[in-house]
Amino acid sequence: MNRDKFGYDIDPWGSAEVKDYRFLMEKFGIQPFEKFKKLFEDNLYVRRGIIFGHRDFDKIIDAIKKKEKFFMITGLMPSGKFHLGHKMVADQMVFYQKLGAKIFICSADIEAYLMRNMDLEMCRRITAEEYLANYMALGLDLKKINFWFQSNYRVEYYRFRDQLSKKVTLNELRAIYGDISPAKIISVLSQCADILHPQLPELLGPSPSVVPVGPDQDPHIRLTRDLASRFQTEFRLILPAATYHKFMRGLDGGKMSSSKPSSYIALSDKPKEAIQKIMNAITGGRATVSEQRDLGGVPEKCAVYDLYFYHLVEDDKKLVEIYHDCRSGNLICGECKAKCSDLMAKFLDKHQKKLLAAKEKVEEFLEEKNYNEKR
Ligand code: TRP
Ligand code: SF4
């Protein structure tokens, strides 16, 4: 690897470097995703190392190779706007659906109610208008997914969630989650049931499964896998696989967070608002233009570069060009932000047309599935 005169690695993929996550991987036994890279070259998140780790993903590769059934499962948190961070999970749903996986998606409305003070009706609205509509607009075929609200589902799920409580102790939960409360326990066991219940005999039966998550969800994955192994004699559950993706940084330099609109771009933001956020975003630029011409910028520290890297520039050659133009001082942040704004506005315009159409379809989808019955 080349280094520049300031000691930075010169590597267009540097902003997705695994080294920030190495500690987590070593401590909790997440394996590097590297060895699967070649198999999924056309997936941007894989190719660029954004999906950096996994547990047990070999099981999924096996199922794909043998054309055996497998499923992807994830849960959405219906407590705010659907933003670019959420798009990363949605893109993975579309990817797995195209690979032939069954897709299980739940709205974690009980978790939102218990842990985030949301009312259930609001959760329903956000689930439909923000999440499901955006999934559809991003290419997910809703007709083929298995979808449920944690608050309104089949009896096998609730029976199983209750059964799970038998094989976990309070001390264990305290060790994983710190302070524990009845609300937290129900949320956690709901999530374990979300992930495992498709393997119940009434649903698919024992099957390989994968949960794409950010590293923050790993405690849930570890507990779920432990519980799966403790119920072997009763349910013969296959331990779920997981993949781990890096988080984009927030536009304002902190974490990207649903409770801070300046930190994210929502897929329903008006292009004008989005451009404003890009204009205010932190960059890896220098204090003055002449300094930047001399020293070059640092894309590894730049939230604008993240937008290109994670979402806006599919073509690797173009990305590498931006990277080197920034590094060499050819590209100045003002210019670069204008270019990024342009790409973002085009993306949002196009997406929001699809979103509008999707919103109507989503209502039909929920209607058909009787999700609107009085709860
Ligand atoms: N706890 C997850 C979150 O905060 C939501 C969730 C609920 C989930 N059930 C799940 C995620 C099952 C993955 C799998 O976003
Ligand atoms: Fe970021 Fe672009 Fe500035 Fe480089 S030139 S630091 S990529 S905004």
mmCIF file of N, CA and C in Angstrom, residues 280-359:
data_model
loop_
_atom_site.group_PDB
_atom_site.id
_atom_site.type_symbol
_atom_site.label_atom_id
_atom_site.label_comp_id
_atom_site.label_asym_id
_atom_site.label_seq_id
_atom_site.Cartn_x
_atom_site.Cartn_y
_atom_site.Cartn_z
ATOM 1 N N ASN A 280 -23.535 21.943 3.804
ATOM 2 C CA ASN A 280 -23.091 22.088 5.205
ATOM 3 C C ASN A 280 -22.274 20.898 5.717
ATOM 4 N N ALA A 281 -22.084 19.888 4.881
ATOM 5 C CA ALA A 281 -21.459 18.649 5.367
ATOM 6 C C ALA A 281 -19.977 18.843 5.695
ATOM 7 N N ILE A 282 -19.476 18.032 6.598
ATOM 8 C CA ILE A 282 -18.038 18.081 6.872
ATOM 9 C C ILE A 282 -17.273 17.409 5.725
ATOM 10 N N THR A 283 -16.119 17.929 5.446
ATOM 11 C CA THR A 283 -15.308 17.363 4.362
ATOM 12 C C THR A 283 -13.911 17.058 4.904
ATOM 13 N N GLY A 284 -13.103 16.522 4.046
ATOM 14 C CA GLY A 284 -11.688 16.334 4.389
ATOM 15 C C GLY A 284 -10.843 17.400 3.721
ATOM 16 N N GLY A 285 -11.454 18.553 3.504
ATOM 17 C CA GLY A 285 -10.745 19.642 2.812
ATOM 18 C C GLY A 285 -9.857 20.442 3.761
ATOM 19 N N ARG A 286 -9.020 21.291 3.184
ATOM 20 C CA ARG A 286 -8.098 22.128 3.975
ATOM 21 C C ARG A 286 -8.722 23.480 4.266
ATOM 22 N N ALA A 287 -8.028 24.241 5.106
ATOM 23 C CA ALA A 287 -8.571 25.517 5.564
ATOM 24 C C ALA A 287 -8.743 26.534 4.433
ATOM 25 N N THR A 288 -7.833 26.541 3.491
ATOM 26 C CA THR A 288 -7.950 27.492 2.381
ATOM 27 C C THR A 288 -7.778 26.764 1.053
ATOM 28 N N VAL A 289 -8.264 27.415 -0.004
ATOM 29 C CA VAL A 289 -8.157 26.812 -1.333
ATOM 30 C C VAL A 289 -6.692 26.584 -1.699
ATOM 31 N N SER A 290 -5.844 27.559 -1.390
ATOM 32 C CA SER A 290 -4.453 27.383 -1.831
ATOM 33 C C SER A 290 -3.785 26.248 -1.053
ATOM 34 N N GLU A 291 -4.141 26.118 0.202
ATOM 35 C CA GLU A 291 -3.611 24.985 0.980
ATOM 36 C C GLU A 291 -4.069 23.662 0.360
ATOM 37 N N GLN A 292 -5.341 23.643 -0.053
ATOM 38 C CA GLN A 292 -5.863 22.408 -0.636
ATOM 39 C C GLN A 292 -5.200 22.085 -1.976
ATOM 40 N N ARG A 293 -4.932 23.131 -2.765
ATOM 41 C CA ARG A 293 -4.214 22.899 -4.025
ATOM 42 C C ARG A 293 -2.839 22.289 -3.743
ATOM 43 N N ASP A 294 -2.176 22.781 -2.682
ATOM 44 C CA ASP A 294 -0.843 22.271 -2.324
ATOM 45 C C ASP A 294 -0.877 20.867 -1.735
ATOM 46 N N LEU A 295 -1.766 20.687 -0.759
ATOM 47 C CA LEU A 295 -1.697 19.455 0.037
ATOM 48 C C LEU A 295 -2.678 18.373 -0.408
ATOM 49 N N GLY A 296 -3.744 18.799 -1.097
ATOM 50 C CA GLY A 296 -4.793 17.836 -1.455
ATOM 51 C C GLY A 296 -5.746 17.615 -0.296
ATOM 52 N N GLY A 297 -6.903 17.055 -0.572
ATOM 53 C CA GLY A 297 -7.893 16.776 0.479
ATOM 54 C C GLY A 297 -7.736 15.362 1.006
ATOM 55 N N VAL A 298 -8.535 15.036 2.023
ATOM 56 C CA VAL A 298 -8.483 13.702 2.633
ATOM 57 C C VAL A 298 -9.862 13.047 2.535
ATOM 58 N N PRO A 299 -10.095 12.305 1.459
ATOM 59 C CA PRO A 299 -11.421 11.700 1.263
ATOM 60 C C PRO A 299 -11.821 10.777 2.421
ATOM 61 N N GLU A 300 -10.818 10.181 3.066
ATOM 62 C CA GLU A 300 -11.116 9.277 4.183
ATOM 63 C C GLU A 300 -11.844 9.971 5.330
ATOM 64 N N LYS A 301 -11.759 11.298 5.357
ATOM 65 C CA LYS A 301 -12.411 12.015 6.456
ATOM 66 C C LYS A 301 -13.644 12.762 5.978
ATOM 67 N N CYS A 302 -14.091 12.457 4.774
ATOM 68 C CA CYS A 302 -15.056 13.335 4.129
ATOM 69 C C CYS A 302 -16.431 12.687 3.981
ATOM 70 N N ALA A 303 -17.450 13.353 4.501
ATOM 71 C CA ALA A 303 -18.817 12.827 4.398
ATOM 72 C C ALA A 303 -19.344 12.915 2.972
ATOM 73 N N VAL A 304 -18.824 13.850 2.199
ATOM 74 C CA VAL A 304 -19.241 13.961 0.796
ATOM 75 C C VAL A 304 -18.705 12.758 0.010
ATOM 76 N N TYR A 305 -17.465 12.416 0.280
ATOM 77 C CA TYR A 305 -16.901 11.228 -0.373
ATOM 78 C C TYR A 305 -17.709 9.979 -0.019
ATOM 79 N N ASP A 306 -18.148 9.898 1.234
ATOM 80 C CA ASP A 306 -18.995 8.775 1.647
ATOM 81 C C ASP A 306 -20.239 8.661 0.767
ATOM 82 N N LEU A 307 -20.834 9.787 0.426
ATOM 83 C CA LEU A 307 -22.048 9.752 -0.408
ATOM 84 C C LEU A 307 -21.751 9.132 -1.770
ATOM 85 N N TYR A 308 -20.621 9.538 -2.361
ATOM 86 C CA TYR A 308 -20.219 8.914 -3.626
ATOM 87 C C TYR A 308 -19.985 7.419 -3.421
ATOM 88 N N PHE A 309 -19.231 7.143 -2.387
ATOM 89 C CA PHE A 309 -18.714 5.789 -2.149
ATOM 90 C C PHE A 309 -19.827 4.773 -1.866
ATOM 91 N N TYR A 310 -20.789 5.162 -1.036
ATOM 92 C CA TYR A 310 -21.836 4.231 -0.632
ATOM 93 C C TYR A 310 -23.010 4.218 -1.612
ATOM 94 N N HIS A 311 -23.260 5.336 -2.269
ATOM 95 C CA HIS A 311 -24.523 5.408 -3.018
ATOM 96 C C HIS A 311 -24.449 5.995 -4.423
ATOM 97 N N LEU A 312 -23.700 7.048 -4.627
ATOM 98 C CA LEU A 312 -23.932 7.843 -5.837
ATOM 99 C C LEU A 312 -23.086 7.468 -7.041
ATOM 100 N N VAL A 313 -21.918 6.863 -6.801
ATOM 101 C CA VAL A 313 -21.046 6.531 -7.935
ATOM 102 C C VAL A 313 -20.854 5.017 -8.019
ATOM 103 N N GLU A 314 -21.595 4.402 -8.925
ATOM 104 C CA GLU A 314 -21.527 2.940 -9.117
ATOM 105 C C GLU A 314 -20.203 2.533 -9.752
ATOM 106 N N ASP A 315 -19.772 3.365 -10.700
ATOM 107 C CA ASP A 315 -18.627 3.021 -11.525
ATOM 108 C C ASP A 315 -17.320 3.209 -10.740
ATOM 109 N N ASP A 316 -16.597 2.117 -10.543
ATOM 110 C CA ASP A 316 -15.369 2.181 -9.745
ATOM 111 C C ASP A 316 -14.330 3.133 -10.345
ATOM 112 N N LYS A 317 -14.265 3.134 -11.678
ATOM 113 C CA LYS A 317 -13.268 4.003 -12.322
ATOM 114 C C LYS A 317 -13.531 5.460 -11.992
ATOM 115 N N LYS A 318 -14.813 5.836 -12.033
ATOM 116 C CA LYS A 318 -15.170 7.223 -11.733
ATOM 117 C C LYS A 318 -14.870 7.567 -10.282
ATOM 118 N N LEU A 319 -15.118 6.594 -9.414
ATOM 119 C CA LEU A 319 -14.848 6.830 -8.000
ATOM 120 C C LEU A 319 -13.354 7.049 -7.771
ATOM 121 N N VAL A 320 -12.544 6.211 -8.397
ATOM 122 C CA VAL A 320 -11.093 6.322 -8.252
ATOM 123 C C VAL A 320 -10.616 7.688 -8.765
ATOM 124 N N GLU A 321 -11.241 8.130 -9.825
ATOM 125 C CA GLU A 321 -10.897 9.451 -10.367
ATOM 126 C C GLU A 321 -11.161 10.551 -9.336
ATOM 127 N N ILE A 322 -12.346 10.520 -8.744
ATOM 128 C CA ILE A 322 -12.674 11.529 -7.739
ATOM 129 C C ILE A 322 -11.666 11.467 -6.594
ATOM 130 N N TYR A 323 -11.381 10.237 -6.202
ATOM 131 C CA TYR A 323 -10.440 10.032 -5.102
ATOM 132 C C TYR A 323 -9.091 10.707 -5.386
ATOM 133 N N HIS A 324 -8.560 10.422 -6.565
ATOM 134 C CA HIS A 324 -7.242 10.972 -6.886
ATOM 135 C C HIS A 324 -7.288 12.475 -7.132
ATOM 136 N N ASP A 325 -8.377 12.950 -7.729
ATOM 137 C CA ASP A 325 -8.513 14.397 -7.917
ATOM 138 C C ASP A 325 -8.551 15.127 -6.581
ATOM 139 N N CYS A 326 -9.193 14.514 -5.615
ATOM 140 C CA CYS A 326 -9.249 15.112 -4.282
ATOM 141 C C CYS A 326 -7.867 15.112 -3.644
ATOM 142 N N ARG A 327 -7.250 13.937 -3.643
ATOM 143 C CA ARG A 327 -5.922 13.762 -3.033
ATOM 144 C C ARG A 327 -4.858 14.689 -3.609
ATOM 145 N N SER A 328 -4.964 14.891 -4.923
ATOM 146 C CA SER A 328 -3.909 15.644 -5.594
ATOM 147 C C SER A 328 -4.127 17.146 -5.511
ATOM 148 N N GLY A 329 -5.285 17.552 -5.006
ATOM 149 C CA GLY A 329 -5.551 18.983 -4.935
ATOM 150 C C GLY A 329 -6.172 19.547 -6.206
ATOM 151 N N ASN A 330 -6.433 18.681 -7.169
ATOM 152 C CA ASN A 330 -7.108 19.120 -8.395
ATOM 153 C C ASN A 330 -8.541 19.532 -8.136
ATOM 154 N N LEU A 331 -9.150 18.822 -7.211
ATOM 155 C CA LEU A 331 -10.566 19.038 -6.925
ATOM 156 C C LEU A 331 -10.675 19.829 -5.626
ATOM 157 N N ILE A 332 -11.505 20.862 -5.657
ATOM 158 C CA ILE A 332 -11.698 21.699 -4.470
ATOM 159 C C ILE A 332 -13.080 21.404 -3.903
ATOM 160 N N CYS A 333 -13.231 21.502 -2.602
ATOM 161 C CA CYS A 333 -14.479 21.051 -1.975
ATOM 162 C C CYS A 333 -15.733 21.723 -2.535
ATOM 163 N N GLY A 334 -15.650 23.017 -2.808
ATOM 164 C CA GLY A 334 -16.834 23.709 -3.324
ATOM 165 C C GLY A 334 -17.335 23.079 -4.612
ATOM 166 N N GLU A 335 -16.386 22.842 -5.498
ATOM 167 C CA GLU A 335 -16.666 22.215 -6.783
ATOM 168 C C GLU A 335 -17.225 20.799 -6.579
ATOM 169 N N CYS A 336 -16.592 20.116 -5.677
ATOM 170 C CA CYS A 336 -16.916 18.723 -5.420
ATOM 171 C C CYS A 336 -18.321 18.608 -4.823
ATOM 172 N N LYS A 337 -18.656 19.540 -3.924
ATOM 173 C CA LYS A 337 -19.995 19.529 -3.333
ATOM 174 C C LYS A 337 -21.055 19.819 -4.378
ATOM 175 N N ALA A 338 -20.719 20.694 -5.325
ATOM 176 C CA ALA A 338 -21.676 21.001 -6.392
ATOM 177 C C ALA A 338 -21.929 19.757 -7.240
ATOM 178 N N LYS A 339 -20.858 19.035 -7.536
ATOM 179 C CA LYS A 339 -20.973 17.804 -8.320
ATOM 180 C C LYS A 339 -21.808 16.760 -7.569
ATOM 181 N N CYS A 340 -21.537 16.641 -6.287
ATOM 182 C CA CYS A 340 -22.267 15.683 -5.455
ATOM 183 C C CYS A 340 -23.747 16.066 -5.378
ATOM 184 N N SER A 341 -24.006 17.362 -5.213
ATOM 185 C CA SER A 341 -25.388 17.847 -5.130
ATOM 186 C C SER A 341 -26.153 17.499 -6.391
ATOM 187 N N ASP A 342 -25.472 17.655 -7.495
ATOM 188 C CA ASP A 342 -26.072 17.373 -8.782
ATOM 189 C C ASP A 342 -26.491 15.894 -8.875
ATOM 190 N N LEU A 343 -25.569 15.018 -8.518
ATOM 191 C CA LEU A 343 -25.865 13.579 -8.554
ATOM 192 C C LEU A 343 -26.992 13.234 -7.588
ATOM 193 N N MET A 344 -26.943 13.846 -6.398
ATOM 194 C CA MET A 344 -27.956 13.557 -5.379
ATOM 195 C C MET A 344 -29.332 14.034 -5.851
ATOM 196 N N ALA A 345 -29.391 15.242 -6.399
ATOM 197 C CA ALA A 345 -30.679 15.780 -6.853
ATOM 198 C C ALA A 345 -31.261 14.885 -7.945
ATOM 199 N N LYS A 346 -30.409 14.426 -8.844
ATOM 200 C CA LYS A 346 -30.891 13.531 -9.915
ATOM 201 C C LYS A 346 -31.430 12.236 -9.322
ATOM 202 N N PHE A 347 -30.671 11.678 -8.382
ATOM 203 C CA PHE A 347 -31.120 10.432 -7.753
ATOM 204 C C PHE A 347 -32.458 10.638 -7.042
ATOM 205 N N LEU A 348 -32.563 11.704 -6.260
ATOM 206 C CA LEU A 348 -33.783 11.927 -5.484
ATOM 207 C C LEU A 348 -34.988 12.166 -6.398
ATOM 208 N N ASP A 349 -34.781 12.956 -7.435
ATOM 209 C CA ASP A 349 -35.874 13.213 -8.379
ATOM 210 C C ASP A 349 -36.431 11.914 -8.933
ATOM 211 N N LYS A 350 -35.525 11.099 -9.400
ATOM 212 C CA LYS A 350 -35.928 9.843 -10.020
ATOM 213 C C LYS A 350 -36.594 8.929 -8.984
ATOM 214 N N HIS A 351 -35.963 8.854 -7.831
ATOM 215 C CA HIS A 351 -36.486 7.976 -6.787
ATOM 216 C C HIS A 351 -37.870 8.423 -6.320
ATOM 217 N N GLN A 352 -38.038 9.724 -6.177
ATOM 218 C CA GLN A 352 -39.295 10.211 -5.591
ATOM 219 C C GLN A 352 -40.484 10.027 -6.531
ATOM 220 N N LYS A 353 -40.223 9.951 -7.805
ATOM 221 C CA LYS A 353 -41.319 9.602 -8.727
ATOM 222 C C LYS A 353 -41.791 8.180 -8.432
ATOM 223 N N LYS A 354 -40.825 7.288 -8.263
ATOM 224 C CA LYS A 354 -41.181 5.894 -7.963
ATOM 225 C C LYS A 354 -41.843 5.793 -6.588
ATOM 226 N N LEU A 355 -41.362 6.612 -5.668
ATOM 227 C CA LEU A 355 -41.880 6.585 -4.299
ATOM 228 C C LEU A 355 -43.362 6.956 -4.267
ATOM 229 N N LEU A 356 -43.715 7.945 -5.040
ATOM 230 C CA LEU A 356 -45.099 8.403 -5.102
ATOM 231 C C LEU A 356 -46.020 7.270 -5.559
ATOM 232 N N ALA A 357 -45.603 6.606 -6.617
ATOM 233 C CA ALA A 357 -46.386 5.480 -7.139
ATOM 234 C C ALA A 357 -46.429 4.355 -6.108
ATOM 235 N N ALA A 358 -45.292 4.130 -5.440
ATOM 236 C CA ALA A 358 -45.207 3.022 -4.492
ATOM 237 C C ALA A 358 -46.141 3.238 -3.297
ATOM 238 N N LYS A 359 -46.297 4.473 -2.877
ATOM 239 C CA LYS A 359 -47.122 4.746 -1.692
ATOM 240 C C LYS A 359 -48.546 4.225 -1.857
#
